[in-house]
């Protein structure tokens, strides 16, 4: 059994119903994450789906949108629901991984600088080796104090703060070459 798991974070239909949703980077993300999932499945790496759940709106279970995006056809090894930014707090993910002696996590999903980055940081703090597949993550522009960071700037910022501290940044091709 592989000691690696692919953690697919928040790749859910809820995002289609947010005001900031945009299609600009979606085709590239869709292609990258699909290749990563298929490659991991072919190598016997379990895929873990994580979905964000809120009390109301498009992230509530009642909305019907807390479901995989339509292009995703894989069968996850397990699915966990989270209520915070990281995939570990109160989900059972850590226990599930440890019972299976998994010590290496590949992180992909939505949003690069929020739930994906936060999960990578927590995973590292918990002792996991973390690979961050930033090309298989998706985000949206953010504005603070009149300054907007586009998706490329947010991705670069995330890679900069994670690399060598919390994770190793790799492309999908590099990840699948190693597994």
Tab-separated table of N, CA and C in Angstrom:
chain	number	residue	atom	x	y	z
A	1	UNK	N	0.843	-1.198	0.000
A	1	UNK	CA	0.000	0.000	0.000
A	1	UNK	C	0.884	1.256	0.000
A	2	UNK	N	0.480	2.233	-0.736
A	2	UNK	CA	1.209	3.491	-0.807
A	2	UNK	C	1.186	4.204	0.533
A	3	UNK	N	2.268	4.875	0.861
A	3	UNK	CA	2.313	5.692	2.072
A	3	UNK	C	1.962	7.132	1.733
A	4	UNK	N	1.416	7.335	0.548
A	4	UNK	CA	1.031	8.652	0.044
A	4	UNK	C	-0.476	8.699	-0.149
A	5	UNK	N	-1.064	9.875	0.088
A	5	UNK	CA	-2.481	10.108	-0.224
A	5	UNK	C	-2.605	11.454	-0.929
A	6	UNK	N	-3.544	11.520	-1.859
A	6	UNK	CA	-3.882	12.773	-2.530
A	6	UNK	C	-5.055	13.386	-1.783
A	7	UNK	N	-4.878	14.610	-1.306
A	7	UNK	CA	-5.935	15.313	-0.573
A	7	UNK	C	-6.535	16.356	-1.514
A	8	UNK	N	-7.748	16.095	-1.966
A	8	UNK	CA	-8.474	16.948	-2.908
A	8	UNK	C	-9.424	17.828	-2.102
A	9	UNK	N	-9.083	19.106	-1.989
A	9	UNK	CA	-9.780	20.011	-1.077
A	9	UNK	C	-10.790	20.893	-1.799
A	10	UNK	N	-12.044	20.777	-1.402
A	10	UNK	CA	-13.113	21.715	-1.783
A	10	UNK	C	-13.359	21.854	-3.287
A	11	UNK	N	-13.091	20.828	-4.055
A	11	UNK	CA	-13.395	20.893	-5.489
A	11	UNK	C	-14.876	20.556	-5.637
A	12	UNK	N	-15.688	21.515	-5.236
A	12	UNK	CA	-17.126	21.293	-5.082
A	12	UNK	C	-17.941	22.331	-5.831
A	13	UNK	N	-19.166	21.950	-6.150
A	13	UNK	CA	-20.064	22.792	-6.937
A	13	UNK	C	-20.429	24.108	-6.252
A	14	UNK	N	-20.258	24.195	-4.956
A	14	UNK	CA	-20.573	25.421	-4.212
A	14	UNK	C	-19.930	26.654	-4.834
A	15	UNK	N	-18.700	26.498	-5.333
A	15	UNK	CA	-17.970	27.655	-5.864
A	15	UNK	C	-18.633	28.259	-7.094
A	16	UNK	N	-19.355	27.462	-7.872
A	16	UNK	CA	-20.044	27.997	-9.048
A	16	UNK	C	-21.082	29.045	-8.656
A	17	UNK	N	-21.463	29.081	-7.394
A	17	UNK	CA	-22.528	29.956	-6.916
A	17	UNK	C	-22.015	31.093	-6.043
A	18	UNK	N	-20.711	31.362	-6.115
A	18	UNK	CA	-20.120	32.483	-5.387
A	18	UNK	C	-19.940	33.655	-6.352
A	19	UNK	N	-20.060	34.872	-5.832
A	19	UNK	CA	-19.965	36.066	-6.677
A	19	UNK	C	-18.586	36.229	-7.308
A	20	UNK	N	-17.558	35.689	-6.727
A	20	UNK	CA	-16.211	35.835	-7.266
A	20	UNK	C	-15.824	34.739	-8.269
A	21	UNK	N	-16.716	33.760	-8.513
A	21	UNK	CA	-16.387	32.682	-9.453
A	21	UNK	C	-16.048	33.270	-10.818
A	22	UNK	N	-14.995	32.752	-11.424
A	22	UNK	CA	-14.651	33.130	-12.796
A	22	UNK	C	-14.097	31.914	-13.519
A	23	UNK	N	-14.311	31.864	-14.804
A	23	UNK	CA	-13.907	30.725	-15.632
A	23	UNK	C	-12.463	30.822	-16.116
A	24	UNK	N	-11.836	31.981	-15.973
A	24	UNK	CA	-10.543	32.256	-16.592
A	24	UNK	C	-9.527	31.122	-16.423
A	25	UNK	N	-9.255	30.691	-15.226
A	25	UNK	CA	-8.234	29.670	-14.968
A	25	UNK	C	-8.815	28.260	-14.825
A	26	UNK	N	-10.119	28.156	-14.918
A	26	UNK	CA	-10.774	26.875	-14.666
A	26	UNK	C	-10.370	25.757	-15.637
A	27	UNK	N	-10.288	25.991	-16.952
A	27	UNK	CA	-9.898	24.888	-17.851
A	27	UNK	C	-8.522	24.296	-17.519
A	28	UNK	N	-7.534	25.149	-17.229
A	28	UNK	CA	-6.202	24.649	-16.875
A	28	UNK	C	-6.237	23.869	-15.562
A	29	UNK	N	-6.968	24.395	-14.587
A	29	UNK	CA	-7.127	23.702	-13.303
A	29	UNK	C	-7.787	22.345	-13.510
A	30	UNK	N	-8.862	22.334	-14.264
A	30	UNK	CA	-9.601	21.100	-14.525
A	30	UNK	C	-8.690	20.050	-15.160
A	31	UNK	N	-7.894	20.451	-16.121
A	31	UNK	CA	-6.979	19.528	-16.791
A	31	UNK	C	-5.915	19.026	-15.816
A	32	UNK	N	-5.326	19.921	-15.026
A	32	UNK	CA	-4.251	19.538	-14.102
A	32	UNK	C	-4.752	18.619	-12.998
A	33	UNK	N	-5.866	18.960	-12.376
A	33	UNK	CA	-6.353	18.136	-11.269
A	33	UNK	C	-6.870	16.787	-11.777
A	34	UNK	N	-7.464	16.780	-12.960
A	34	UNK	CA	-7.926	15.508	-13.539
A	34	UNK	C	-6.746	14.580	-13.806
A	35	UNK	N	-5.664	15.119	-14.373
A	35	UNK	CA	-4.466	14.316	-14.635
A	35	UNK	C	-3.853	13.820	-13.334
A	36	UNK	N	-3.822	14.667	-12.314
A	36	UNK	CA	-3.250	14.288	-11.019
A	36	UNK	C	-4.064	13.171	-10.374
A	37	UNK	N	-5.373	13.318	-10.360
A	37	UNK	CA	-6.231	12.289	-9.763
A	37	UNK	C	-6.092	10.973	-10.524
A	38	UNK	N	-6.172	11.031	-11.840
A	38	UNK	CA	-6.058	9.805	-12.645
A	38	UNK	C	-4.697	9.143	-12.437
A	39	UNK	N	-3.640	9.939	-12.403
A	39	UNK	CA	-2.309	9.397	-12.191
A	39	UNK	C	-2.146	8.774	-10.821
A	40	UNK	N	-2.705	9.406	-9.811
A	40	UNK	CA	-2.632	8.840	-8.457
A	40	UNK	C	-3.424	7.538	-8.375
A	41	UNK	N	-4.620	7.540	-8.940
A	41	UNK	CA	-5.425	6.310	-8.921
A	41	UNK	C	-4.684	5.172	-9.627
A	42	UNK	N	-4.058	5.455	-10.757
A	42	UNK	CA	-3.334	4.425	-11.514
A	42	UNK	C	-2.150	3.872	-10.726
A	43	UNK	N	-1.644	4.666	-9.788
A	43	UNK	CA	-0.491	4.260	-8.989
A	43	UNK	C	-0.893	3.717	-7.620
A	44	UNK	N	-2.175	3.578	-7.390
A	44	UNK	CA	-2.651	3.045	-6.114
A	44	UNK	C	-2.610	4.032	-4.967
A	45	UNK	N	-2.493	5.313	-5.281
A	45	UNK	CA	-2.500	6.353	-4.251
A	45	UNK	C	-3.953	6.698	-3.940
A	46	UNK	N	-4.391	6.544	-2.685
A	46	UNK	CA	-5.782	6.866	-2.363
A	46	UNK	C	-6.073	8.357	-2.515
A	47	UNK	N	-7.248	8.642	-3.046
A	47	UNK	CA	-7.705	10.023	-3.207
A	47	UNK	C	-8.729	10.292	-2.105
A	48	UNK	N	-8.476	11.341	-1.332
A	48	UNK	CA	-9.349	11.739	-0.237
A	48	UNK	C	-10.043	13.027	-0.644
A	49	UNK	N	-11.358	13.028	-0.686
A	49	UNK	CA	-12.113	14.241	-0.984
A	49	UNK	C	-12.483	14.940	0.315
A	50	UNK	N	-12.269	16.245	0.326
A	50	UNK	CA	-12.637	17.095	1.457
A	50	UNK	C	-13.623	18.127	0.928
A	51	UNK	N	-14.737	18.303	1.617
A	51	UNK	CA	-15.721	19.310	1.223
A	51	UNK	C	-15.948	20.283	2.363
A	52	UNK	N	-16.029	21.569	2.002
A	52	UNK	CA	-16.318	22.603	3.003
A	52	UNK	C	-17.834	22.731	3.170
A	53	UNK	N	-18.258	22.784	4.420
A	53	UNK	CA	-19.680	22.898	4.737
A	53	UNK	C	-19.892	24.112	5.636
A	54	UNK	N	-20.914	24.904	5.322
A	54	UNK	CA	-21.303	26.057	6.122
A	54	UNK	C	-22.764	25.885	6.548
A	55	UNK	N	-23.197	26.750	7.438
A	55	UNK	CA	-24.574	26.659	7.943
A	55	UNK	C	-25.616	27.116	6.928
A	56	UNK	N	-25.217	28.011	6.014
A	56	UNK	CA	-26.184	28.518	5.041
A	56	UNK	C	-25.467	28.842	3.736
A	57	UNK	N	-26.246	29.135	2.711
A	57	UNK	CA	-25.686	29.499	1.416
A	57	UNK	C	-25.244	28.294	0.600
A	58	UNK	N	-24.465	28.532	-0.451
A	58	UNK	CA	-24.092	27.458	-1.373
A	58	UNK	C	-23.163	26.405	-0.766
A	59	UNK	N	-22.619	26.673	0.411
A	59	UNK	CA	-21.768	25.687	1.073
A	59	UNK	C	-22.525	24.887	2.132
A	60	UNK	N	-23.821	25.114	2.254
A	60	UNK	CA	-24.620	24.326	3.199
A	60	UNK	C	-25.023	23.015	2.533
A	61	UNK	N	-25.150	21.973	3.320
A	61	UNK	CA	-25.583	20.685	2.777
A	61	UNK	C	-26.957	20.801	2.132
A	62	UNK	N	-27.808	21.638	2.697
A	62	UNK	CA	-29.155	21.807	2.175
A	62	UNK	C	-29.176	22.397	0.761
A	63	UNK	N	-28.118	23.121	0.398
A	63	UNK	CA	-28.080	23.756	-0.927
A	63	UNK	C	-27.999	22.731	-2.058
A	64	UNK	N	-27.448	21.549	-1.752
A	64	UNK	CA	-27.237	20.540	-2.785
A	64	UNK	C	-25.960	20.744	-3.581
A	65	UNK	N	-25.195	21.801	-3.259
A	65	UNK	CA	-23.981	22.118	-4.014
A	65	UNK	C	-22.709	21.564	-3.371
A	66	UNK	N	-22.825	20.970	-2.195
A	66	UNK	CA	-21.660	20.357	-1.544
A	66	UNK	C	-21.512	18.965	-2.152
A	67	UNK	N	-21.012	18.984	-3.377
A	67	UNK	CA	-20.862	17.772	-4.185
A	67	UNK	C	-19.710	18.007	-5.151
A	68	UNK	N	-19.090	16.939	-5.646
A	68	UNK	CA	-17.963	17.115	-6.568
A	68	UNK	C	-18.370	17.916	-7.800
A	69	UNK	N	-17.446	18.695	-8.309
A	69	UNK	CA	-17.683	19.383	-9.578
A	69	UNK	C	-17.954	18.320	-10.639
A	70	UNK	N	-18.798	18.614	-11.610
A	70	UNK	CA	-19.249	17.601	-12.568
A	70	UNK	C	-18.144	16.867	-13.323
A	71	UNK	N	-17.004	17.500	-13.559
A	71	UNK	CA	-15.940	16.833	-14.317
A	71	UNK	C	-15.241	15.746	-13.502
A	72	UNK	N	-15.413	15.729	-12.202
A	72	UNK	CA	-14.755	14.730	-11.354
A	72	UNK	C	-15.546	13.425	-11.386
A	73	UNK	N	-14.889	12.363	-11.782
A	73	UNK	CA	-15.567	11.072	-11.899
A	73	UNK	C	-14.926	9.996	-11.034
A	74	UNK	N	-13.910	10.359	-10.269
A	74	UNK	CA	-13.205	9.368	-9.445
A	74	UNK	C	-14.075	8.922	-8.265
A	75	UNK	N	-13.712	7.783	-7.719
A	75	UNK	CA	-14.343	7.288	-6.498
A	75	UNK	C	-13.345	7.496	-5.364
A	76	UNK	N	-13.599	8.451	-4.471
A	76	UNK	CA	-12.641	8.694	-3.396
A	76	UNK	C	-12.553	7.502	-2.443
A	77	UNK	N	-11.380	7.343	-1.850
A	77	UNK	CA	-11.197	6.310	-0.827
A	77	UNK	C	-12.052	6.645	0.385
A	78	UNK	N	-12.204	7.937	0.658
A	78	UNK	CA	-13.000	8.420	1.785
A	78	UNK	C	-13.308	9.895	1.529
A	79	UNK	N	-14.378	10.375	2.135
A	79	UNK	CA	-14.757	11.784	2.040
A	79	UNK	C	-14.937	12.333	3.448
A	80	UNK	N	-14.392	13.527	3.676
A	80	UNK	CA	-14.558	14.211	4.956
A	80	UNK	C	-15.172	15.582	4.708
A	81	UNK	N	-15.916	16.074	5.695
A	81	UNK	CA	-16.531	17.392	5.629
A	81	UNK	C	-15.893	18.265	6.693
A	82	UNK	N	-15.521	19.482	6.291
A	82	UNK	CA	-14.859	20.398	7.216
A	82	UNK	C	-15.687	21.674	7.363
A	83	UNK	N	-15.460	22.355	8.488
A	83	UNK	CA	-16.167	23.602	8.773
A	83	UNK	C	-15.195	24.766	8.949
A	84	UNK	N	-13.897	24.481	8.811
A	84	UNK	CA	-12.853	25.491	8.948
A	84	UNK	C	-11.954	25.416	7.714
A	85	UNK	N	-10.903	26.228	7.681
A	85	UNK	CA	-10.050	26.291	6.496
A	85	UNK	C	-9.189	25.061	6.279
A	86	UNK	N	-8.769	24.371	7.324
A	86	UNK	CA	-7.912	23.207	7.114
A	86	UNK	C	-8.716	21.917	7.137
A	87	UNK	N	-8.162	20.889	6.531
A	87	UNK	CA	-8.875	19.613	6.371
A	87	UNK	C	-8.731	18.682	7.569
A	88	UNK	N	-8.028	19.120	8.607
A	88	UNK	CA	-7.771	18.242	9.749
A	88	UNK	C	-8.691	18.475	10.950
A	89	UNK	N	-8.972	19.724	11.266
A	89	UNK	CA	-9.712	20.045	12.482
A	89	UNK	C	-11.097	19.406	12.471
A	90	UNK	N	-11.329	18.519	13.430
A	90	UNK	CA	-12.639	17.880	13.647
A	90	UNK	C	-13.171	17.079	12.458
A	91	UNK	N	-12.278	16.530	11.619
A	91	UNK	CA	-12.765	15.766	10.466
A	91	UNK	C	-12.488	14.273	10.567
A	92	UNK	N	-11.475	13.866	11.312
A	92	UNK	CA	-11.079	12.466	11.331
A	92	UNK	C	-10.018	12.129	10.304
A	93	UNK	N	-9.591	13.105	9.503
A	93	UNK	CA	-8.594	12.868	8.468
A	93	UNK	C	-7.282	12.354	9.048
A	94	UNK	N	-6.783	12.997	10.092
A	94	UNK	CA	-5.498	12.595	10.671
A	94	UNK	C	-5.542	11.128	11.109
A	95	UNK	N	-6.579	10.746	11.796
A	95	UNK	CA	-6.697	9.355	12.250
A	95	UNK	C	-6.762	8.388	11.059
A	96	UNK	N	-7.557	8.738	10.049
A	96	UNK	CA	-7.685	7.885	8.864
A	96	UNK	C	-6.317	7.663	8.218
A	97	UNK	N	-5.524	8.734	8.094
A	97	UNK	CA	-4.194	8.632	7.487
A	97	UNK	C	-3.249	7.795	8.344
A	98	UNK	N	-3.251	8.032	9.648
A	98	UNK	CA	-2.315	7.326	10.535
A	98	UNK	C	-2.621	5.833	10.620
A	99	UNK	N	-3.904	5.481	10.629
A	99	UNK	CA	-4.280	4.063	10.659
A	99	UNK	C	-3.731	3.354	9.422
A	100	UNK	N	-3.617	4.054	8.323
A	100	UNK	CA	-3.124	3.481	7.063
A	100	UNK	C	-1.629	3.702	6.855
A	101	UNK	N	-0.969	4.252	7.884
A	101	UNK	CA	0.469	4.504	7.845
A	101	UNK	C	0.861	5.407	6.678
A	102	UNK	N	0.016	6.377	6.381
A	102	UNK	CA	0.296	7.353	5.320
A	102	UNK	C	1.056	8.516	5.942
A	103	UNK	N	2.193	8.841	5.347
A	103	UNK	CA	3.015	9.916	5.905
A	103	UNK	C	3.348	11.016	4.885
A	104	UNK	N	2.837	10.883	3.658
A	104	UNK	CA	3.101	11.863	2.608
A	104	UNK	C	1.770	12.286	1.982
A	105	UNK	N	1.531	13.589	1.942
A	105	UNK	CA	0.285	14.115	1.389
A	105	UNK	C	0.576	14.995	0.186
A	106	UNK	N	-0.212	14.790	-0.858
A	106	UNK	CA	-0.199	15.667	-2.026
A	106	UNK	C	-1.459	16.517	-1.917
A	107	UNK	N	-1.299	17.826	-1.977
A	107	UNK	CA	-2.416	18.749	-1.788
A	107	UNK	C	-2.825	19.358	-3.125
A	108	UNK	N	-4.148	19.330	-3.410
A	108	UNK	CA	-4.707	19.980	-4.586
A	108	UNK	C	-6.105	20.472	-4.228
A	109	UNK	N	-6.703	21.297	-5.074
A	109	UNK	CA	-8.085	21.721	-4.854
A	109	UNK	C	-8.294	23.215	-4.969
A	110	UNK	N	-9.292	23.702	-4.251
A	110	UNK	CA	-9.715	25.106	-4.303
A	110	UNK	C	-9.704	25.664	-2.873
A	111	UNK	N	-9.321	26.702	-2.568
A	111	UNK	CA	-8.591	27.859	-2.971
A	111	UNK	C	-7.139	27.727	-2.563
A	112	UNK	N	-6.284	28.102	-3.486
A	112	UNK	CA	-4.835	27.939	-3.334
A	112	UNK	C	-4.338	28.484	-2.011
A	113	UNK	N	-4.626	29.760	-1.740
A	113	UNK	CA	-4.050	30.477	-0.597
A	113	UNK	C	-4.867	30.343	0.681
A	114	UNK	N	-5.985	29.681	0.618
A	114	UNK	CA	-6.809	29.548	1.810
A	114	UNK	C	-6.811	28.092	2.278
A	115	UNK	N	-7.762	27.323	1.870
A	115	UNK	CA	-7.905	25.961	2.403
A	115	UNK	C	-6.763	25.041	1.992
A	116	UNK	N	-6.247	25.187	0.782
A	116	UNK	CA	-5.128	24.336	0.356
A	116	UNK	C	-3.865	24.684	1.136
A	117	UNK	N	-3.525	25.961	1.192
A	117	UNK	CA	-2.333	26.377	1.934
A	117	UNK	C	-2.466	26.066	3.420
A	118	UNK	N	-3.605	26.352	4.010
A	118	UNK	CA	-3.793	26.103	5.438
A	118	UNK	C	-3.670	24.618	5.752
A	119	UNK	N	-4.234	23.776	4.908
A	119	UNK	CA	-4.110	22.325	5.103
A	119	UNK	C	-2.659	21.892	5.000
A	120	UNK	N	-1.915	22.444	4.047
A	120	UNK	CA	-0.496	22.105	3.908
A	120	UNK	C	0.278	22.488	5.161
A	121	UNK	N	0.007	23.651	5.708
A	121	UNK	CA	0.708	24.104	6.921
A	121	UNK	C	0.387	23.194	8.109
A	122	UNK	N	-0.878	22.888	8.297
A	122	UNK	CA	-1.272	22.028	9.422
A	122	UNK	C	-0.693	20.629	9.235
A	123	UNK	N	-0.743	20.107	8.027
A	123	UNK	CA	-0.192	18.776	7.760
A	123	UNK	C	1.295	18.727	8.109
A	124	UNK	N	2.021	19.745	7.708
A	124	UNK	CA	3.445	19.809	8.023
A	124	UNK	C	3.660	19.848	9.542
A	125	UNK	N	2.884	20.669	10.222
A	125	UNK	CA	3.002	20.756	11.683
A	125	UNK	C	2.681	19.427	12.362
A	126	UNK	N	1.826	18.621	11.733
A	126	UNK	CA	1.477	17.307	12.286
A	126	UNK	C	2.505	16.236	11.934
A	127	UNK	N	3.515	16.608	11.160
A	127	UNK	CA	4.586	15.668	10.850
A	127	UNK	C	4.505	14.991	9.496
A	128	UNK	N	3.557	15.359	8.669
A	128	UNK	CA	3.454	14.784	7.326
A	128	UNK	C	4.445	15.457	6.381
A	129	UNK	N	4.944	14.705	5.431
A	129	UNK	CA	5.695	15.272	4.310
A	129	UNK	C	4.636	15.748	3.322
A	130	UNK	N	4.760	16.977	2.857
A	130	UNK	CA	3.718	17.591	2.036
A	130	UNK	C	4.272	18.005	0.685
A	131	UNK	N	3.561	17.599	-0.359
A	131	UNK	CA	3.828	18.064	-1.713
A	131	UNK	C	2.627	18.899	-2.136
A	132	UNK	N	2.895	20.105	-2.597
A	132	UNK	CA	1.837	21.036	-2.981
A	132	UNK	C	1.804	21.147	-4.488
A	133	UNK	N	0.709	20.703	-5.082
A	133	UNK	CA	0.536	20.727	-6.543
A	133	UNK	C	-0.179	22.014	-6.940
A	134	UNK	N	0.542	23.135	-6.913
A	134	UNK	CA	-0.131	24.421	-7.100
A	134	UNK	C	-0.809	24.561	-8.453
A	135	UNK	N	-0.311	23.888	-9.497
A	135	UNK	CA	-1.009	23.985	-10.785
A	135	UNK	C	-2.347	23.236	-10.742
A	136	UNK	N	-2.531	22.374	-9.747
A	136	UNK	CA	-3.793	21.647	-9.554
A	136	UNK	C	-4.580	22.269	-8.406
A	137	UNK	N	-4.340	23.575	-8.198
A	137	UNK	CA	-5.164	24.348	-7.267
A	137	UNK	C	-5.756	25.514	-8.043
A	138	UNK	N	-6.827	26.051	-7.525
A	138	UNK	CA	-7.526	27.152	-8.194
A	138	UNK	C	-7.829	28.221	-7.159
A	139	UNK	N	-7.728	29.471	-7.579
A	139	UNK	CA	-8.121	30.571	-6.714
A	139	UNK	C	-8.707	31.694	-7.557
A	140	UNK	N	-9.016	32.795	-6.892
A	140	UNK	CA	-9.669	33.930	-7.528
A	140	UNK	C	-9.016	35.205	-7.014
A	141	UNK	N	-9.025	36.287	-7.790
A	141	UNK	CA	-8.404	37.534	-7.338
A	141	UNK	C	-8.977	37.989	-5.992
A	142	UNK	N	-8.107	38.636	-5.199
A	142	UNK	CA	-8.513	39.149	-3.891
A	142	UNK	C	-8.033	40.592	-3.767
A	143	UNK	N	-8.850	41.437	-3.128
A	143	UNK	CA	-8.511	42.845	-2.947
A	143	UNK	C	-8.487	43.176	-1.462
A	144	UNK	N	-7.441	43.896	-1.058
A	144	UNK	CA	-7.314	44.368	0.319
A	144	UNK	C	-6.667	45.746	0.279
A	145	UNK	N	-7.266	46.704	0.954
A	145	UNK	CA	-6.757	48.079	1.013
A	145	UNK	C	-6.506	48.647	-0.381
A	146	UNK	N	-7.416	48.345	-1.301
A	146	UNK	CA	-7.343	48.895	-2.641
A	146	UNK	C	-6.349	48.216	-3.573
A	147	UNK	N	-5.663	47.178	-3.098
A	147	UNK	CA	-4.698	46.470	-3.926
A	147	UNK	C	-5.252	45.088	-4.238
A	148	UNK	N	-5.319	44.763	-5.522
A	148	UNK	CA	-5.829	43.458	-5.946
A	148	UNK	C	-4.663	42.554	-6.318
A	149	UNK	N	-4.675	41.362	-5.748
A	149	UNK	CA	-3.724	40.328	-6.153
A	149	UNK	C	-4.452	39.400	-7.112
A	150	UNK	N	-3.894	39.238	-8.315
A	150	UNK	CA	-4.507	38.323	-9.262
A	150	UNK	C	-4.135	36.887	-8.891
A	151	UNK	N	-4.667	35.942	-9.629
A	151	UNK	CA	-4.451	34.518	-9.312
A	151	UNK	C	-2.980	34.133	-9.367
A	152	UNK	N	-2.249	34.653	-10.343
A	152	UNK	CA	-0.824	34.334	-10.445
A	152	UNK	C	-0.055	34.861	-9.239
A	153	UNK	N	-0.386	36.068	-8.782
A	153	UNK	CA	0.293	36.637	-7.611
A	153	UNK	C	-0.033	35.835	-6.356
A	154	UNK	N	-1.280	35.431	-6.212
A	154	UNK	CA	-1.662	34.621	-5.045
A	154	UNK	C	-0.963	33.263	-5.068
A	155	UNK	N	-0.893	32.648	-6.227
A	155	UNK	CA	-0.213	31.356	-6.350
A	155	UNK	C	1.271	31.501	-6.017
A	156	UNK	N	1.895	32.555	-6.557
A	156	UNK	CA	3.314	32.792	-6.288
A	156	UNK	C	3.551	33.027	-4.797
A	157	UNK	N	2.699	33.798	-4.173
A	157	UNK	CA	2.819	34.070	-2.744
A	157	UNK	C	2.716	32.776	-1.945
A	158	UNK	N	1.745	31.943	-2.286
A	158	UNK	CA	1.566	30.670	-1.581
A	158	UNK	C	2.786	29.771	-1.772
A	159	UNK	N	3.252	29.648	-2.993
A	159	UNK	CA	4.442	28.829	-3.243
A	159	UNK	C	5.639	29.352	-2.455
A	160	UNK	N	5.785	30.676	-2.400
A	160	UNK	CA	6.914	31.287	-1.703
A	160	UNK	C	6.896	30.978	-0.209
A	161	UNK	N	5.730	31.080	0.413
A	161	UNK	CA	5.679	30.860	1.871
A	161	UNK	C	5.686	29.381	2.239
A	162	UNK	N	5.269	28.505	1.331
A	162	UNK	CA	5.258	27.074	1.640
A	162	UNK	C	6.590	26.387	1.360
A	163	UNK	N	7.213	26.708	0.219
A	163	UNK	CA	8.410	25.989	-0.238
A	163	UNK	C	9.522	26.028	0.805
A	164	UNK	N	10.005	24.843	1.141
A	164	UNK	CA	11.127	24.721	2.061
A	164	UNK	C	10.767	24.896	3.523
A	165	UNK	N	9.535	25.252	3.808
A	165	UNK	CA	9.090	25.427	5.188
A	165	UNK	C	8.002	24.408	5.541
A	166	UNK	N	6.972	24.378	4.707
A	166	UNK	CA	5.827	23.520	4.972
A	166	UNK	C	5.613	22.457	3.902
A	167	UNK	N	6.155	22.683	2.713
A	167	UNK	CA	5.871	21.780	1.596
A	167	UNK	C	6.951	21.887	0.529
A	168	UNK	N	6.900	20.935	-0.377
A	168	UNK	CA	7.681	20.988	-1.606
A	168	UNK	C	6.694	21.269	-2.725
A	169	UNK	N	7.018	22.234	-3.571
A	169	UNK	CA	6.138	22.591	-4.678
A	169	UNK	C	6.558	21.777	-5.888
A	170	UNK	N	5.601	21.075	-6.495
A	170	UNK	CA	5.886	20.287	-7.695
A	170	UNK	C	4.749	20.421	-8.697
A	171	UNK	N	5.094	20.209	-9.964
A	171	UNK	CA	4.082	20.159	-11.008
A	171	UNK	C	3.421	18.779	-10.969
A	172	UNK	N	2.312	18.655	-11.650
A	172	UNK	CA	1.639	17.361	-11.742
A	172	UNK	C	2.584	16.334	-12.363
A	173	UNK	N	3.266	16.725	-13.430
A	173	UNK	CA	4.209	15.812	-14.091
A	173	UNK	C	5.293	15.343	-13.116
A	174	UNK	N	5.865	16.257	-12.364
A	174	UNK	CA	6.916	15.900	-11.389
A	174	UNK	C	6.373	14.954	-10.321
A	175	UNK	N	5.167	15.198	-9.862
A	175	UNK	CA	4.568	14.329	-8.832
A	175	UNK	C	4.373	12.929	-9.371
A	176	UNK	N	3.827	12.820	-10.555
A	176	UNK	CA	3.526	11.506	-11.103
A	176	UNK	C	4.781	10.754	-11.536
A	177	UNK	N	5.856	11.463	-11.818
A	177	UNK	CA	7.138	10.822	-12.105
A	177	UNK	C	7.675	10.122	-10.876
A	178	UNK	N	7.432	10.702	-9.699
A	178	UNK	CA	7.985	10.178	-8.437
A	178	UNK	C	7.140	9.060	-7.835
A	179	UNK	N	5.860	9.063	-8.081
A	179	UNK	CA	4.973	8.095	-7.396
A	179	UNK	C	4.986	6.756	-8.041
